[in-house]
Tab-separated table of C-alpha atoms and ligand atoms in Angstrom:
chain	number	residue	atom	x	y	z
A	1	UNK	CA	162.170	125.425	38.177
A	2	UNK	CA	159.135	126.522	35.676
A	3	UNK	CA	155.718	127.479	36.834
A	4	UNK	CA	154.222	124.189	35.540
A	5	UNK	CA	156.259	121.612	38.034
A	6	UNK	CA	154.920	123.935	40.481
A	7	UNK	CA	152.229	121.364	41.206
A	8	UNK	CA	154.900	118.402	42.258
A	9	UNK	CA	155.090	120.377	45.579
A	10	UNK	CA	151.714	119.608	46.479
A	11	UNK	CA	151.574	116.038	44.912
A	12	UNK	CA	155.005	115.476	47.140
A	13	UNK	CA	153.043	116.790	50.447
A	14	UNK	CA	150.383	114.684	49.512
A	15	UNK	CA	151.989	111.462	49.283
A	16	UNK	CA	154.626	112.307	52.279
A	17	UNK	CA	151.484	112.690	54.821
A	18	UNK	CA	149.521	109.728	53.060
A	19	UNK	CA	152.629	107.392	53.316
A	20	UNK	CA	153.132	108.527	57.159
A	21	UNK	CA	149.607	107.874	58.278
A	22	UNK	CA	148.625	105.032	55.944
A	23	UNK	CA	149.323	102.181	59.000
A	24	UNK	CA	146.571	104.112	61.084
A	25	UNK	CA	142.967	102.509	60.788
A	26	UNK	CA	140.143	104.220	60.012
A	27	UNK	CA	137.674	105.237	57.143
A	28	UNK	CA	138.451	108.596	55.848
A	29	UNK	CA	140.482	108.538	52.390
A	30	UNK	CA	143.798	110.121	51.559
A	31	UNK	CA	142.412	113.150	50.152
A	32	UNK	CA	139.538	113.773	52.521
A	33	UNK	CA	142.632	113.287	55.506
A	34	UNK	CA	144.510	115.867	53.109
A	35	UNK	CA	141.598	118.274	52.964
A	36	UNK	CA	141.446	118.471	56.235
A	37	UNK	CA	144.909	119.267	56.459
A	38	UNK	CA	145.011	122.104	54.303
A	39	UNK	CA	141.749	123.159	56.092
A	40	UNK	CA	144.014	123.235	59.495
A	41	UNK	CA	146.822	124.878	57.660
A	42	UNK	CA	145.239	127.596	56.076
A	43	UNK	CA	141.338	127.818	56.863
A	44	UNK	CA	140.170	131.253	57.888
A	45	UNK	CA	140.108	132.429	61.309
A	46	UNK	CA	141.234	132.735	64.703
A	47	UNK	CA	140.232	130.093	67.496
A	48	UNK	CA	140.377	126.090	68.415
A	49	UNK	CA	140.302	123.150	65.916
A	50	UNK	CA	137.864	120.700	66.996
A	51	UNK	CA	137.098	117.284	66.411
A	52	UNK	CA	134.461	115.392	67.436
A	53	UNK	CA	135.262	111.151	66.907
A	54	UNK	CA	138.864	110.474	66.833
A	55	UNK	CA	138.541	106.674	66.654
A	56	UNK	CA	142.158	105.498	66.252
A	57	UNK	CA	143.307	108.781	64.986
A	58	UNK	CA	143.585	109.048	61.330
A	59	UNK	CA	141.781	112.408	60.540
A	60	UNK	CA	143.691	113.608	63.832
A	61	UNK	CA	146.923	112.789	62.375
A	62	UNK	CA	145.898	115.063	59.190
A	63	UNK	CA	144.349	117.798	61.192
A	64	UNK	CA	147.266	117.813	63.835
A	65	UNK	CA	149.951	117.718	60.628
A	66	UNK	CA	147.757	120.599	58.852
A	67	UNK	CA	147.869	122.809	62.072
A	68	UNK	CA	152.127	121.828	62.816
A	69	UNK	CA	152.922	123.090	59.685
A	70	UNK	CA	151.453	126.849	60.294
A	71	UNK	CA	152.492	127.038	63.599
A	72	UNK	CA	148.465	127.136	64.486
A	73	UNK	CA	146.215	125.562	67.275
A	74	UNK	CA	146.857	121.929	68.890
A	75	UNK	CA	143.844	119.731	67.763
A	76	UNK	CA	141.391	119.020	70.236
A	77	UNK	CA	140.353	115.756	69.645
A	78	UNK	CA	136.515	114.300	71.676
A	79	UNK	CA	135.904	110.857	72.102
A	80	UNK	CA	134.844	108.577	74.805
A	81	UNK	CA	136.853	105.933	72.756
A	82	UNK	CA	134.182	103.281	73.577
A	83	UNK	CA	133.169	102.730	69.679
A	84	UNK	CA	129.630	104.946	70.497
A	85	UNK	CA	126.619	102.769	68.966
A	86	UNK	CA	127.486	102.734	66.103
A	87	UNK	CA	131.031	100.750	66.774
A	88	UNK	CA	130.304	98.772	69.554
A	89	UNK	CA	130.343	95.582	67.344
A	90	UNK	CA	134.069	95.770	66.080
A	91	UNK	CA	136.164	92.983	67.774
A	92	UNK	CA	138.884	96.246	69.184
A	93	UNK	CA	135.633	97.436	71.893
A	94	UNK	CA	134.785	93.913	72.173
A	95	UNK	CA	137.975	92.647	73.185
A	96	UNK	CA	139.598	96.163	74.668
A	97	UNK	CA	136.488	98.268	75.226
A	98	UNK	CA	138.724	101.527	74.179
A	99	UNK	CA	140.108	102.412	71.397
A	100	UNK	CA	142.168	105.286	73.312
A	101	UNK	CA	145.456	103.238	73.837
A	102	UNK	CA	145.579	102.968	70.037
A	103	UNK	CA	144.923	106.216	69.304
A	104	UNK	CA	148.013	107.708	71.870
A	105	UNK	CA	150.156	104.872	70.145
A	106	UNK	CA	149.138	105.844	66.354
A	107	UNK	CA	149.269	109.810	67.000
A	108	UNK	CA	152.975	109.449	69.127
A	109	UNK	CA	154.375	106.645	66.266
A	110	UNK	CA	154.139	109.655	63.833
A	111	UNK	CA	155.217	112.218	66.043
A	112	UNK	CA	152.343	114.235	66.132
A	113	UNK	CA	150.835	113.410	69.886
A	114	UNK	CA	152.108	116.629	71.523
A	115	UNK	CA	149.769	118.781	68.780
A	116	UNK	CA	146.724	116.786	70.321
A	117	UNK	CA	144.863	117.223	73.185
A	118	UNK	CA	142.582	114.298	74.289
A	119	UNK	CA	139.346	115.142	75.684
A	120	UNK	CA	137.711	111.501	76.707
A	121	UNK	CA	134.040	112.417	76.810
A	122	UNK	CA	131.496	112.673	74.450
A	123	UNK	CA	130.674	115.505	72.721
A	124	UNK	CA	127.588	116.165	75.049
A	125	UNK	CA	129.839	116.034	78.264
A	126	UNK	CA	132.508	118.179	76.392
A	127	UNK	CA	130.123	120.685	75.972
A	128	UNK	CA	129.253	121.410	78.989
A	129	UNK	CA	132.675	123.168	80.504
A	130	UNK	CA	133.898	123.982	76.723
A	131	UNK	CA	134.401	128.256	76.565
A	132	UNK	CA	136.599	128.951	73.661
A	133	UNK	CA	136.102	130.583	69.999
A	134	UNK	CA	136.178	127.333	67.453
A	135	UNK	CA	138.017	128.455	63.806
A	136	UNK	CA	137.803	124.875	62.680
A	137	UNK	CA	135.483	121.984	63.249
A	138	UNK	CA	135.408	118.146	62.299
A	139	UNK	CA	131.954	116.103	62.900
A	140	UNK	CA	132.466	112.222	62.858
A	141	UNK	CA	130.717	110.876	65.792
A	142	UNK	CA	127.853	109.342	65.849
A	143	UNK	CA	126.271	109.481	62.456
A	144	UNK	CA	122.075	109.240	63.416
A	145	UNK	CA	119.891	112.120	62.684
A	146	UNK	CA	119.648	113.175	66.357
A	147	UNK	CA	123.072	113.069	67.457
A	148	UNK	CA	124.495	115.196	63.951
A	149	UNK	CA	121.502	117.831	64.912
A	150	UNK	CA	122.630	117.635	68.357
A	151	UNK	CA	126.784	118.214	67.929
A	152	UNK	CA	126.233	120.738	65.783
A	153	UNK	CA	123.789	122.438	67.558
A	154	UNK	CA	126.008	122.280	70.797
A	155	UNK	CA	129.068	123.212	69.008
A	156	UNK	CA	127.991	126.090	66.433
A	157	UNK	CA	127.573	128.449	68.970
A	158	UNK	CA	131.217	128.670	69.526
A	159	UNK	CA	131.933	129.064	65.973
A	160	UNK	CA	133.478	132.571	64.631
A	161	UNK	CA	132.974	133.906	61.739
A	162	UNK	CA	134.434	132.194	58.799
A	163	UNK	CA	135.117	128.956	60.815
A	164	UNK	CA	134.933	126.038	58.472
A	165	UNK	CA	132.868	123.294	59.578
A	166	UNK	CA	133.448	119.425	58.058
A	167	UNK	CA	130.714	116.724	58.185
A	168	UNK	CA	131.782	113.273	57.546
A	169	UNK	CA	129.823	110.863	55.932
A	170	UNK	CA	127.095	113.049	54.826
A	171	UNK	CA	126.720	111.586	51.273
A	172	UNK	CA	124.647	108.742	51.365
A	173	UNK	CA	125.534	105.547	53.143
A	174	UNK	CA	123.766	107.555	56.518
A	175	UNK	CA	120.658	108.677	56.007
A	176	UNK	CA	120.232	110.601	59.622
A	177	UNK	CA	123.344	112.490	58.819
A	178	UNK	CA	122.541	113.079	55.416
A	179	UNK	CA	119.370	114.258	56.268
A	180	UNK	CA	120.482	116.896	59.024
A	181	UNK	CA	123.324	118.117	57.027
A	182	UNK	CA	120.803	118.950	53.957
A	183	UNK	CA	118.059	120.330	56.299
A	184	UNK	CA	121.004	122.925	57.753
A	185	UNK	CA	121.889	124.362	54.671
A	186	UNK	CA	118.638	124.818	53.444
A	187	UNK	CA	116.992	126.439	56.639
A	188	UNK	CA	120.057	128.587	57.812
A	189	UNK	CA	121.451	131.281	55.348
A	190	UNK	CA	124.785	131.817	57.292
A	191	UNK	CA	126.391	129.127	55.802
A	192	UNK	CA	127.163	128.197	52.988
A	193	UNK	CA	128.586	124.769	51.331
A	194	UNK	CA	132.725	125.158	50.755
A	195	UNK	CA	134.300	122.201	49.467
A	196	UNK	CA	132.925	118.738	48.842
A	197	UNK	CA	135.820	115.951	48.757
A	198	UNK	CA	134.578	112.219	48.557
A	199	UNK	CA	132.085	111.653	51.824
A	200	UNK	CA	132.920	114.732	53.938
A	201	UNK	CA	131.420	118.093	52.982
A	202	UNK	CA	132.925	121.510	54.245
A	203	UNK	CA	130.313	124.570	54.902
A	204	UNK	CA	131.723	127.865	56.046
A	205	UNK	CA	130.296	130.259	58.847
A	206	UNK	CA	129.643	133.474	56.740
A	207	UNK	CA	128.032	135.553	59.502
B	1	LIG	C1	133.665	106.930	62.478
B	1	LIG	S1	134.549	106.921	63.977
B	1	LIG	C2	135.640	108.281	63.813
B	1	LIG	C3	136.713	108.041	62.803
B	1	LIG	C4	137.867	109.020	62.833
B	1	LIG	N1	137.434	110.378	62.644
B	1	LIG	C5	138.891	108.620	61.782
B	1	LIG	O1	139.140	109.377	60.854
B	1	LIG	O2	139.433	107.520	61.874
B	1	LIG	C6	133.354	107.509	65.106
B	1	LIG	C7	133.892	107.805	66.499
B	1	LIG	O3	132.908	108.592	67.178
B	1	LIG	C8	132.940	108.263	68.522
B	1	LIG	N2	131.682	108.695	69.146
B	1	LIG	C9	130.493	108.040	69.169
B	1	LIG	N3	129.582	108.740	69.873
B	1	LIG	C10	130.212	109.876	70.263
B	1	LIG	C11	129.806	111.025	71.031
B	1	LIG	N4	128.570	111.134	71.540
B	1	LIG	N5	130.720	111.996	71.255
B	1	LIG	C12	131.975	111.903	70.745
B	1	LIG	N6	132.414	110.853	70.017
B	1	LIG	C13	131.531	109.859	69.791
B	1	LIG	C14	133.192	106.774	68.563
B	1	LIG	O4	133.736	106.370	69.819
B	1	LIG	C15	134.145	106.593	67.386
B	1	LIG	O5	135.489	106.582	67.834
């Protein structure tokens, strides 16, 4: 086949993936879920993938798919599945008070469950008894100021060197997050910004 259909394998990936997971609520977009998957697949480094606010399990799904197809790290995935305060309103926690039973459903319907492990806590409690080197991690808990500062604060000290670390939702619509994201790249020289794909925003540990 010439050079220049070369691109049809990764517009076939894409759409394979996005067609699998597109039943699976959530917020993050196609290619943000895809970025994260070639993030998982291929990022730099050796250690854990992390993810802090699974939800239902979309961006799971991608980072678990990402990681299955190098052979790499299960995804461990942190959530106390109880919505947080930002979620609490939505009529699944009002009705179920968990979104857990959803996510083992969603990640099992597309095959991907036994690439997870489920840590139900939040990231605070995780913390605590967490003592492993972190190549990859994904921030979408809470989104306030405080609690942004505070995950990443908790978390970046297990972070080797070239780990890539995506923020979600760090373009805008929350301020707090916003804020802390901007205020970390500005004050701390060992990383740098990476990729930038619709509202998450990948930095890289350089040191
Ligand atoms: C925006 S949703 C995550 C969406 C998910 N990443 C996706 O792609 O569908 C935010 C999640 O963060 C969780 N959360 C809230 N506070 C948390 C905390 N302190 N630690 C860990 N997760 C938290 C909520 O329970 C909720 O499931």
């Amino acid at each position: 086949m010439p050079d220049y259909f070369d691109k049809l394998t990764v517009a076939v990936e894409f759409f394979d993936f996005a067609s699998r997971f597109s039943r699976i609520e959530g917020w993050l977009s196609e290619t943000e879920g895809y970025t994260l998957l070639l993030a998982a697949a291929h990022g730099p480094g050796k250690g854990e993938i992390v993810e802090i606010g699974s939800w239902m399990g979309r961006s799971t799904c991608w980072l678990a798919a990402g990681s299955q197809l190098k052979c790499r790290e299960k995804v461990h995935a942190i959530d106390p599945f109880d919505g947080g305060p930002m979620l609490k309103h939505l009529a699944v926690i009002r009705e179920q008070g968990t979104t857990y039973h959803s996510f083992v459903d969603n990640l099992t319907s597309v095959g991907l469950f036994d690439y997870v492990q489920p840590i139900v806590a939040t990231f605070q409690q995780a913390a605590q008894t967490w003592d492993k080197p972190i190549r990859l991690l994904f921030i979408d808990g809470d989104h306030s100021y405080e609690a942004v500062k505070t995950d990443f604060e908790q978390w970046s000290r297990f972070l080797v060197v070239d780990a890539l670390i995506a923020f979600d939702d760090v373009t805008g619509q929350y301020e707090g997050a916003k804020r802390y994201y901007d205020e970390l790249l500005q004050s701390d020289e060992r990383y740098r910004e990476v990729a930038h794909v619709g509202k998450v925003k990948f930095i890289q540990r350089l040191k």
